[in-house]
């Protein structure tokens, strides 16, 4: 028994005497960007949309889809995707996460209702024009155009938001709340589209 203790002690001493690696150690997060960086990107994207810098990407003749959500990619590289999303009444994203991506959004017009899983129940919050939110890894939520937004604006005045994901989305998992008050994953899909099926 004593010899095995000595050998473990020697192994620890030998390990601690090993010189440090000459290479950088990877971050625990899958991206160098932080939630604050994504909030800044969505805020800048919102300003650019409102200033008309992305008019060439908007629906033709200014007619926004009224039956399905609509999205266009504003920016894309290996590190981040930035999207403009138009929301229609009653079309939710379904309860989902963003797999290994961090996320953030800025609401440009109208309002969104977010239903976030807090570990025991869904909590609702409303995000109005100018509001922002960020989503760490593991954030499970459902997003829908807020009922008040649907009443206050018409089909030509859409609810719009800018979203950023880092790293760019590659998968999303969908969930349901069980009768026991827990989450159950129903499916995982590979996707590069924002906030669920469009």
CSV table of C-alpha atoms in Angstrom, one decimal:
chain,number,residue,atom,x,y,z
A,1,UNK,CA,0.0,0.0,0.0
A,2,UNK,CA,2.8,2.4,1.0
A,3,UNK,CA,4.6,1.9,-2.4
A,4,UNK,CA,1.5,2.8,-4.4
A,5,UNK,CA,1.1,6.0,-2.3
A,6,UNK,CA,4.7,6.8,-3.1
A,7,UNK,CA,4.3,6.1,-6.8
A,8,UNK,CA,1.2,8.4,-7.0
A,9,UNK,CA,3.1,11.1,-5.2
A,10,UNK,CA,6.0,10.7,-7.6
A,11,UNK,CA,3.6,10.9,-10.6
A,12,UNK,CA,2.1,14.1,-9.2
A,13,UNK,CA,5.5,15.6,-8.7
A,14,UNK,CA,6.6,14.6,-12.2
A,15,UNK,CA,3.3,16.0,-13.7
A,16,UNK,CA,3.7,19.3,-12.0
A,17,UNK,CA,7.3,19.5,-13.2
A,18,UNK,CA,6.1,19.2,-16.8
A,19,UNK,CA,6.8,22.5,-18.6
A,20,UNK,CA,3.8,24.5,-19.8
A,21,UNK,CA,2.5,24.1,-23.3
A,22,UNK,CA,3.7,26.5,-26.0
A,23,UNK,CA,0.2,26.8,-27.5
A,24,UNK,CA,-2.9,28.8,-26.4
A,25,UNK,CA,-5.6,27.0,-24.5
A,26,UNK,CA,-9.0,27.2,-26.1
A,27,UNK,CA,-11.7,29.2,-24.4
A,28,UNK,CA,-14.5,27.2,-22.7
A,29,UNK,CA,-17.0,29.0,-25.0
A,30,UNK,CA,-17.3,28.1,-28.7
A,31,UNK,CA,-16.7,31.8,-29.7
A,32,UNK,CA,-14.6,34.7,-28.7
A,33,UNK,CA,-17.6,37.0,-28.8
A,34,UNK,CA,-19.6,37.6,-25.7
A,35,UNK,CA,-23.3,38.5,-25.2
A,36,UNK,CA,-22.4,42.2,-25.0
A,37,UNK,CA,-20.7,41.9,-28.4
A,38,UNK,CA,-23.8,40.3,-29.9
A,39,UNK,CA,-26.0,43.0,-28.4
A,40,UNK,CA,-23.8,45.7,-29.9
A,41,UNK,CA,-24.0,43.9,-33.3
A,42,UNK,CA,-27.8,43.7,-33.2
A,43,UNK,CA,-28.1,47.3,-32.2
A,44,UNK,CA,-25.8,48.4,-35.0
A,45,UNK,CA,-27.7,46.1,-37.4
A,46,UNK,CA,-31.0,47.7,-36.3
A,47,UNK,CA,-29.6,51.2,-36.8
A,48,UNK,CA,-28.4,50.2,-40.3
A,49,UNK,CA,-31.8,48.8,-41.2
A,50,UNK,CA,-33.6,51.9,-40.0
A,51,UNK,CA,-31.1,54.1,-41.9
A,52,UNK,CA,-31.9,52.3,-45.2
A,53,UNK,CA,-28.5,50.6,-45.6
A,54,UNK,CA,-30.2,47.2,-46.2
A,55,UNK,CA,-33.2,48.4,-48.3
A,56,UNK,CA,-31.9,46.2,-51.2
A,57,UNK,CA,-32.5,43.1,-49.0
A,58,UNK,CA,-36.1,44.0,-48.0
A,59,UNK,CA,-39.2,42.6,-49.6
A,60,UNK,CA,-40.0,44.0,-53.0
A,61,UNK,CA,-42.4,47.0,-53.1
A,62,UNK,CA,-42.2,47.2,-49.3
A,63,UNK,CA,-44.9,44.4,-49.0
A,64,UNK,CA,-44.0,42.3,-46.0
A,65,UNK,CA,-45.2,38.6,-45.8
A,66,UNK,CA,-48.3,38.3,-43.7
A,67,UNK,CA,-48.7,34.5,-43.5
A,68,UNK,CA,-45.1,33.4,-42.5
A,69,UNK,CA,-42.2,34.9,-40.7
A,70,UNK,CA,-39.6,36.2,-43.1
A,71,UNK,CA,-35.8,36.7,-42.7
A,72,UNK,CA,-32.7,37.9,-44.5
A,73,UNK,CA,-29.1,37.6,-43.5
A,74,UNK,CA,-27.5,41.0,-43.0
A,75,UNK,CA,-24.0,39.8,-42.1
A,76,UNK,CA,-22.1,36.5,-42.1
A,77,UNK,CA,-18.6,35.2,-41.4
A,78,UNK,CA,-17.1,32.3,-39.6
A,79,UNK,CA,-17.7,33.9,-36.3
A,80,UNK,CA,-21.2,35.4,-36.4
A,81,UNK,CA,-24.5,35.6,-38.4
A,82,UNK,CA,-26.7,38.6,-38.2
A,83,UNK,CA,-30.3,38.4,-39.4
A,84,UNK,CA,-33.3,40.7,-39.8
A,85,UNK,CA,-36.6,38.8,-39.0
A,86,UNK,CA,-40.2,39.9,-39.7
A,87,UNK,CA,-42.8,38.4,-37.4
A,88,UNK,CA,-46.4,37.6,-38.3
A,89,UNK,CA,-49.3,37.2,-35.8
A,90,UNK,CA,-49.7,33.8,-34.2
A,91,UNK,CA,-46.6,32.2,-35.7
A,92,UNK,CA,-44.3,31.2,-32.9
A,93,UNK,CA,-40.8,29.6,-33.1
A,94,UNK,CA,-41.8,26.7,-30.9
A,95,UNK,CA,-39.8,26.0,-27.7
A,96,UNK,CA,-36.1,25.7,-28.8
A,97,UNK,CA,-32.5,26.3,-28.0
A,98,UNK,CA,-29.6,27.4,-30.3
A,99,UNK,CA,-27.4,24.4,-29.7
A,100,UNK,CA,-23.8,25.6,-29.3
A,101,UNK,CA,-24.5,29.2,-30.3
A,102,UNK,CA,-24.9,32.3,-28.1
A,103,UNK,CA,-27.6,34.7,-29.3
A,104,UNK,CA,-28.9,38.2,-29.0
A,105,UNK,CA,-31.7,40.4,-30.4
A,106,UNK,CA,-32.8,44.0,-30.8
A,107,UNK,CA,-36.5,44.8,-31.5
A,108,UNK,CA,-36.8,47.4,-34.2
A,109,UNK,CA,-40.6,47.8,-34.4
A,110,UNK,CA,-43.7,46.3,-32.8
A,111,UNK,CA,-43.1,43.9,-29.9
A,112,UNK,CA,-42.2,40.3,-29.2
A,113,UNK,CA,-43.3,37.9,-26.5
A,114,UNK,CA,-40.7,35.6,-25.2
A,115,UNK,CA,-41.5,32.5,-23.2
A,116,UNK,CA,-38.3,31.3,-21.5
A,117,UNK,CA,-37.9,28.1,-19.6
A,118,UNK,CA,-36.5,29.0,-16.1
A,119,UNK,CA,-35.9,25.4,-14.9
A,120,UNK,CA,-39.4,24.8,-13.6
A,121,UNK,CA,-41.8,26.8,-15.7
A,122,UNK,CA,-42.2,29.1,-18.7
A,123,UNK,CA,-41.8,32.8,-17.9
A,124,UNK,CA,-43.1,35.4,-20.3
A,125,UNK,CA,-41.7,38.8,-21.0
A,126,UNK,CA,-42.5,41.4,-23.7
A,127,UNK,CA,-39.8,43.1,-25.7
A,128,UNK,CA,-40.9,46.3,-27.3
A,129,UNK,CA,-39.1,48.4,-30.0
A,130,UNK,CA,-35.6,49.3,-28.7
A,131,UNK,CA,-35.5,46.5,-26.2
A,132,UNK,CA,-32.7,43.9,-26.3
A,133,UNK,CA,-32.1,40.4,-25.0
A,134,UNK,CA,-29.2,38.0,-25.1
A,135,UNK,CA,-29.3,34.2,-24.9
A,136,UNK,CA,-26.5,32.1,-23.3
A,137,UNK,CA,-25.9,28.5,-24.4
A,138,UNK,CA,-28.7,26.3,-23.0
A,139,UNK,CA,-31.3,29.1,-23.2
A,140,UNK,CA,-34.7,27.5,-24.1
A,141,UNK,CA,-37.4,29.8,-25.3
A,142,UNK,CA,-40.3,30.4,-27.7
A,143,UNK,CA,-40.8,33.7,-29.5
A,144,UNK,CA,-43.9,35.1,-31.1
A,145,UNK,CA,-45.2,38.5,-32.2
A,146,UNK,CA,-46.8,40.1,-29.1
A,147,UNK,CA,-50.6,40.3,-29.4
A,148,UNK,CA,-50.4,44.1,-28.6
A,149,UNK,CA,-48.1,44.5,-31.6
A,150,UNK,CA,-50.6,42.7,-33.9
A,151,UNK,CA,-53.3,45.1,-32.8
A,152,UNK,CA,-51.3,48.3,-33.0
A,153,UNK,CA,-49.7,47.8,-36.5
A,154,UNK,CA,-51.0,46.7,-39.8
A,155,UNK,CA,-49.5,44.2,-42.3
A,156,UNK,CA,-47.5,47.1,-43.9
A,157,UNK,CA,-46.0,47.9,-40.4
A,158,UNK,CA,-44.3,44.7,-39.5
A,159,UNK,CA,-42.8,43.6,-36.2
A,160,UNK,CA,-39.0,43.5,-36.9
A,161,UNK,CA,-36.0,42.3,-35.0
A,162,UNK,CA,-32.3,41.9,-35.6
A,163,UNK,CA,-30.7,38.7,-34.3
A,164,UNK,CA,-27.0,37.7,-34.0
A,165,UNK,CA,-25.7,34.2,-33.3
A,166,UNK,CA,-22.1,33.2,-32.6
A,167,UNK,CA,-20.9,30.9,-33.8
A,168,UNK,CA,-23.3,30.9,-36.7
A,169,UNK,CA,-26.3,28.5,-36.1
A,170,UNK,CA,-25.7,25.0,-37.2
A,171,UNK,CA,-28.4,23.2,-35.2
A,172,UNK,CA,-31.4,23.8,-32.9
A,173,UNK,CA,-33.2,21.5,-30.5
A,174,UNK,CA,-36.9,21.6,-29.9
A,175,UNK,CA,-38.7,20.9,-26.6
A,176,UNK,CA,-42.0,20.3,-24.9
A,177,UNK,CA,-43.0,20.8,-21.3
A,178,UNK,CA,-44.1,17.5,-19.8
A,179,UNK,CA,-47.0,16.8,-17.5
A,180,UNK,CA,-44.4,16.5,-14.7
A,181,UNK,CA,-43.2,20.1,-15.2
A,182,UNK,CA,-39.9,19.2,-16.9
A,183,UNK,CA,-38.5,19.7,-20.4
A,184,UNK,CA,-38.3,16.9,-23.0
A,185,UNK,CA,-36.4,17.3,-26.2
A,186,UNK,CA,-38.5,16.3,-29.1
A,187,UNK,CA,-36.0,16.7,-31.9
A,188,UNK,CA,-32.8,18.3,-33.0
A,189,UNK,CA,-32.4,19.7,-36.5
A,190,UNK,CA,-29.4,20.9,-38.5
A,191,UNK,CA,-30.1,24.4,-39.7
A,192,UNK,CA,-28.5,27.7,-40.6
A,193,UNK,CA,-31.9,29.5,-40.4
A,194,UNK,CA,-32.7,31.8,-37.4
A,195,UNK,CA,-35.4,31.2,-34.8
A,196,UNK,CA,-36.9,28.0,-36.1
A,197,UNK,CA,-38.5,27.2,-39.4
A,198,UNK,CA,-39.3,30.1,-41.6
